[in-house]
Amino acid sequence: MELQPIKTKKIYEEIVEQVKKSLSEGKLMPGDRFYSERELSEKLGVSRASVREAIRALTTMGVLEVKPGEGTFVRKVQNCDIVQPLVMAMLLEEQQTVYLLEARKILEREIVYLAAQRATTEEKEKLVEIVQQMNSELVRGYLQEDTDVKFHLTIAGMSHNPILSRLMYTIADTITQTLANKRNRLYSDPENARLLFEQHREIVQAIVSGAAESARRAMGKHLSFVARQLR
């Protein structure tokens, strides 16, 4: 075996590794606002020059994106190469919708089971905040589709399985593109909005209490209801 000299990592490389680890564990999600140079420098106890170099590297890698006047954000996952063929298939064949919703139910029941087992206290608090936002929307008689999508993708991140999380993003993108009109009617109906809120709250209660099997049942019941409304 040929041995190579051991090289000490530069500080910015250590920062990059920590950010990538946070992404793989679901602690950072696509679309999240990233730390400013000053914040990250203070949290890690390193120079702003090292932080600046790390942000530059992560931006080049496509992990972060800088929006002028807004800040730095975790770049949203791009699923175009996967999603577009699925979208085309669903547009050409109505039965594909049934298959997609079936796949979603199978996937999310297992995702929420893992989330109930693996979620951190901070992640649970974030999920509770999303449901509280839904409750505020319910007062107006409807739920925002974006809030619902955020809810399900947050749970996917809480599974701490990056492969399952990526699959969930693919399915969410496909559903959003192909069932937009039906989903809009689903969320805008006051009675459906109330039922959806109760279903989401039941899922959260199970996750927060660590009741994995109850979370799986609650998610199955929720997605069965959604599938009936979207067919």
GROMACS .gro file of C-alpha atoms in nm:
model
  231
    1MET     CA    1   0.000   0.000   0.000
    2GLU     CA    2   0.136   0.338  -0.098
    3LEU     CA    3   0.112   0.588   0.187
    4GLN     CA    4   0.046   0.956   0.139
    5PRO     CA    5   0.155   1.238   0.369
    6ILE     CA    6  -0.116   1.340   0.615
    7LYS     CA    7  -0.239   1.691   0.554
    8THR     CA    8  -0.406   1.904   0.817
    9LYS     CA    9  -0.739   2.042   0.700
   10LYS     CA   10  -0.772   2.414   0.660
   11ILE     CA   11  -1.026   2.588   0.882
   12TYR     CA   12  -1.262   2.666   0.594
   13GLU     CA   13  -1.265   2.296   0.499
   14GLU     CA   14  -1.373   2.206   0.853
   15ILE     CA   15  -1.655   2.459   0.825
   16VAL     CA   16  -1.764   2.309   0.493
   17GLU     CA   17  -1.769   1.959   0.645
   18GLN     CA   18  -1.984   2.076   0.937
   19VAL     CA   19  -2.235   2.240   0.703
   20LYS     CA   20  -2.256   1.929   0.483
   21LYS     CA   21  -2.310   1.715   0.795
   22SER     CA   22  -2.592   1.943   0.910
   23LEU     CA   23  -2.757   1.906   0.570
   24SER     CA   24  -2.730   1.527   0.570
   25GLU     CA   25  -2.883   1.512   0.918
   26GLY     CA   26  -3.170   1.742   0.824
   27LYS     CA   27  -3.062   2.019   1.063
   28LEU     CA   28  -3.033   2.253   0.765
   29MET     CA   29  -3.308   2.240   0.505
   30PRO     CA   30  -3.323   2.372   0.148
   31GLY     CA   31  -3.456   2.727   0.157
   32ASP     CA   32  -3.333   2.796   0.512
   33ARG     CA   33  -3.155   3.125   0.571
   34PHE     CA   34  -2.787   3.062   0.640
   35TYR     CA   35  -2.579   3.237   0.905
   36SER     CA   36  -2.419   3.569   0.827
   37GLU     CA   37  -2.039   3.587   0.828
   38ARG     CA   38  -2.042   3.748   1.171
   39GLU     CA   39  -2.284   3.494   1.323
   40LEU     CA   40  -2.094   3.193   1.193
   41SER     CA   41  -1.761   3.343   1.294
   42GLU     CA   42  -1.884   3.393   1.652
   43LYS     CA   43  -2.048   3.050   1.677
   44LEU     CA   44  -1.740   2.864   1.554
   45GLY     CA   45  -1.477   3.089   1.710
   46VAL     CA   46  -1.293   3.140   1.381
   47SER     CA   47  -1.199   3.439   1.172
   48ARG     CA   48  -1.444   3.596   0.932
   49ALA     CA   49  -1.190   3.539   0.656
   50SER     CA   50  -1.218   3.161   0.708
   51VAL     CA   51  -1.598   3.184   0.715
   52ARG     CA   52  -1.597   3.392   0.396
   53GLU     CA   53  -1.382   3.131   0.224
   54ALA     CA   54  -1.613   2.850   0.340
   55ILE     CA   55  -1.924   3.031   0.216
   56ARG     CA   56  -1.752   3.093  -0.117
   57ALA     CA   57  -1.668   2.721  -0.145
   58LEU     CA   58  -2.021   2.611  -0.050
   59THR     CA   59  -2.167   2.854  -0.303
   60THR     CA   60  -1.942   2.716  -0.577
   61MET     CA   61  -2.049   2.362  -0.481
   62GLY     CA   62  -2.415   2.463  -0.521
   63VAL     CA   63  -2.495   2.414  -0.152
   64LEU     CA   64  -2.556   2.781  -0.076
   65GLU     CA   65  -2.681   3.071  -0.281
   66VAL     CA   66  -2.638   3.440  -0.209
   67LYS     CA   67  -2.939   3.662  -0.278
   68PRO     CA   68  -2.837   4.029  -0.301
   69GLY     CA   69  -3.013   4.236  -0.038
   70GLU     CA   70  -3.163   3.929   0.131
   71GLY     CA   71  -2.879   3.715   0.259
   72THR     CA   72  -2.736   3.367   0.210
   73PHE     CA   73  -2.966   3.065   0.185
   74VAL     CA   74  -2.937   2.688   0.160
   75ARG     CA   75  -2.998   2.619  -0.206
   76LYS     CA   76  -3.320   2.437  -0.285
   77VAL     CA   77  -3.286   2.085  -0.416
   78GLN     CA   78  -3.313   2.067  -0.792
   79ASN     CA   79  -3.511   1.762  -0.897
   80CYS     CA   80  -3.584   1.864  -1.256
   81ASP     CA   81  -3.413   1.567  -1.417
   82ILE     CA   82  -3.623   1.329  -1.206
   83VAL     CA   83  -3.945   1.523  -1.172
   84GLN     CA   84  -4.012   1.626  -1.532
   85PRO     CA   85  -4.040   1.269  -1.673
   86LEU     CA   86  -4.281   1.185  -1.388
   87VAL     CA   87  -4.485   1.496  -1.459
   88MET     CA   88  -4.510   1.409  -1.828
   89ALA     CA   89  -4.617   1.052  -1.748
   90MET     CA   90  -4.890   1.175  -1.515
   91LEU     CA   91  -5.019   1.424  -1.768
   92LEU     CA   92  -5.041   1.153  -2.032
   93GLU     CA   93  -5.194   0.883  -1.814
   94GLU     CA   94  -5.449   0.960  -1.540
   95GLN     CA   95  -5.380   0.631  -1.359
   96GLN     CA   96  -5.030   0.760  -1.276
   97THR     CA   97  -5.186   0.990  -1.015
   98VAL     CA   98  -5.312   0.688  -0.822
   99TYR     CA   99  -4.967   0.531  -0.832
  100LEU     CA  100  -4.799   0.850  -0.714
  101LEU     CA  101  -5.033   0.893  -0.417
  102GLU     CA  102  -4.988   0.527  -0.329
  103ALA     CA  103  -4.609   0.565  -0.338
  104ARG     CA  104  -4.631   0.876  -0.124
  105LYS     CA  105  -4.834   0.695   0.142
  106ILE     CA  106  -4.589   0.404   0.157
  107LEU     CA  107  -4.290   0.639   0.181
  108GLU     CA  108  -4.427   0.889   0.432
  109ARG     CA  109  -4.563   0.628   0.674
  110GLU     CA  110  -4.209   0.496   0.716
  111ILE     CA  111  -4.055   0.844   0.720
  112VAL     CA  112  -4.278   0.960   1.005
  113TYR     CA  113  -4.205   0.636   1.195
  114LEU     CA  114  -3.833   0.719   1.184
  115ALA     CA  115  -3.898   1.086   1.263
  116ALA     CA  116  -4.081   0.991   1.583
  117GLN     CA  117  -3.779   0.788   1.687
  118ARG     CA  118  -3.500   1.020   1.578
  119ALA     CA  119  -3.624   1.380   1.596
  120THR     CA  120  -3.436   1.617   1.824
  121THR     CA  121  -3.608   1.850   2.069
  122GLU     CA  122  -3.527   2.146   1.843
  123GLU     CA  123  -3.680   1.971   1.540
  124LYS     CA  124  -3.995   1.888   1.733
  125GLU     CA  125  -4.029   2.251   1.838
  126LYS     CA  126  -3.994   2.359   1.474
  127LEU     CA  127  -4.273   2.118   1.373
  128VAL     CA  128  -4.499   2.249   1.650
  129GLU     CA  129  -4.443   2.603   1.520
  130ILE     CA  130  -4.556   2.496   1.172
  131VAL     CA  131  -4.879   2.351   1.313
  132GLN     CA  132  -4.934   2.671   1.509
  133GLN     CA  133  -4.899   2.859   1.180
  134MET     CA  134  -5.162   2.627   1.031
  135ASN     CA  135  -5.391   2.708   1.322
  136SER     CA  136  -5.354   3.079   1.246
  137GLU     CA  137  -5.441   3.013   0.883
  138LEU     CA  138  -5.743   2.808   0.988
  139VAL     CA  139  -5.891   3.116   1.152
  140ARG     CA  140  -5.913   3.260   0.801
  141GLY     CA  141  -6.091   2.946   0.680
  142TYR     CA  142  -5.821   2.792   0.462
  143LEU     CA  143  -5.471   2.645   0.474
  144GLN     CA  144  -5.173   2.760   0.268
  145GLU     CA  145  -5.037   2.489   0.042
  146ASP     CA  146  -4.681   2.608   0.110
  147THR     CA  147  -4.729   2.550   0.483
  148ASP     CA  148  -4.849   2.196   0.419
  149VAL     CA  149  -4.550   2.120   0.196
  150LYS     CA  150  -4.315   2.265   0.458
  151PHE     CA  151  -4.477   2.041   0.721
  152HIS     CA  152  -4.417   1.720   0.526
  153LEU     CA  153  -4.066   1.810   0.413
  154THR     CA  154  -3.970   1.903   0.768
  155ILE     CA  155  -4.079   1.558   0.885
  156ALA     CA  156  -3.872   1.406   0.605
  157GLY     CA  157  -3.566   1.589   0.738
  158MET     CA  158  -3.643   1.465   1.089
  159SER     CA  159  -3.603   1.105   0.969
  160HIS     CA  160  -3.229   1.182   0.947
  161ASN     CA  161  -3.215   0.974   0.630
  162PRO     CA  162  -3.096   1.192   0.340
  163ILE     CA  163  -3.208   0.940   0.077
  164LEU     CA  164  -3.566   0.931   0.207
  165SER     CA  165  -3.560   1.309   0.237
  166ARG     CA  166  -3.452   1.350  -0.125
  167LEU     CA  167  -3.720   1.106  -0.242
  168MET     CA  168  -3.978   1.308  -0.051
  169TYR     CA  169  -3.869   1.627  -0.226
  170THR     CA  170  -3.909   1.453  -0.562
  171ILE     CA  171  -4.261   1.334  -0.481
  172ALA     CA  172  -4.360   1.674  -0.337
  173ASP     CA  173  -4.237   1.855  -0.650
  174THR     CA  174  -4.423   1.613  -0.878
  175ILE     CA  175  -4.750   1.645  -0.687
  176THR     CA  176  -4.722   2.025  -0.680
  177GLN     CA  177  -4.675   2.046  -1.056
  178THR     CA  178  -4.946   1.799  -1.160
  179LEU     CA  179  -5.223   1.838  -0.902
  180ALA     CA  180  -5.214   2.212  -0.843
  181ASN     CA  181  -5.583   2.283  -0.914
  182LYS     CA  182  -5.712   1.990  -0.708
  183ARG     CA  183  -5.481   2.078  -0.417
  184ASN     CA  184  -5.594   2.440  -0.426
  185ARG     CA  185  -5.958   2.330  -0.394
  186LEU     CA  186  -5.864   2.094  -0.112
  187TYR     CA  187  -5.695   2.364   0.099
  188SER     CA  188  -5.945   2.641   0.027
  189ASP     CA  189  -6.250   2.442   0.145
  190PRO     CA  190  -6.314   2.541   0.512
  191GLU     CA  191  -6.430   2.194   0.622
  192ASN     CA  192  -6.136   2.022   0.455
  193ALA     CA  193  -5.902   2.280   0.609
  194ARG     CA  194  -6.034   2.194   0.955
  195LEU     CA  195  -5.996   1.819   0.898
  196LEU     CA  196  -5.645   1.860   0.757
  197PHE     CA  197  -5.541   2.070   1.055
  198GLU     CA  198  -5.669   1.806   1.300
  199GLN     CA  199  -5.485   1.535   1.108
  200HIS     CA  200  -5.160   1.732   1.111
  201ARG     CA  201  -5.194   1.802   1.481
  202GLU     CA  202  -5.246   1.432   1.553
  203ILE     CA  203  -4.927   1.349   1.359
  204VAL     CA  204  -4.730   1.609   1.554
  205GLN     CA  205  -4.857   1.486   1.890
  206ALA     CA  206  -4.739   1.135   1.807
  207ILE     CA  207  -4.395   1.255   1.692
  208VAL     CA  208  -4.345   1.479   1.995
  209SER     CA  209  -4.432   1.194   2.231
  210GLY     CA  210  -4.206   0.955   2.042
  211ALA     CA  211  -4.495   0.722   1.958
  212ALA     CA  212  -4.363   0.590   1.627
  213GLU     CA  213  -4.644   0.345   1.553
  214SER     CA  214  -4.912   0.603   1.635
  215ALA     CA  215  -4.734   0.851   1.406
  216ARG     CA  216  -4.736   0.594   1.126
  217ARG     CA  217  -5.111   0.529   1.169
  218ALA     CA  218  -5.190   0.901   1.184
  219MET     CA  219  -4.992   0.969   0.868
  220GLY     CA  220  -5.162   0.679   0.689
  221LYS     CA  221  -5.507   0.811   0.786
  222HIS     CA  222  -5.413   1.162   0.673
  223LEU     CA  223  -5.278   1.056   0.335
  224SER     CA  224  -5.572   0.824   0.268
  225PHE     CA  225  -5.801   1.125   0.319
  226VAL     CA  226  -5.588   1.342   0.089
  227ALA     CA  227  -5.580   1.073  -0.180
  228ARG     CA  228  -5.961   1.045  -0.178
  229GLN     CA  229  -5.995   1.419  -0.221
  230LEU     CA  230  -5.740   1.443  -0.504
  231ARG     CA  231  -5.868   1.157  -0.719
   0.00000   0.00000   0.00000
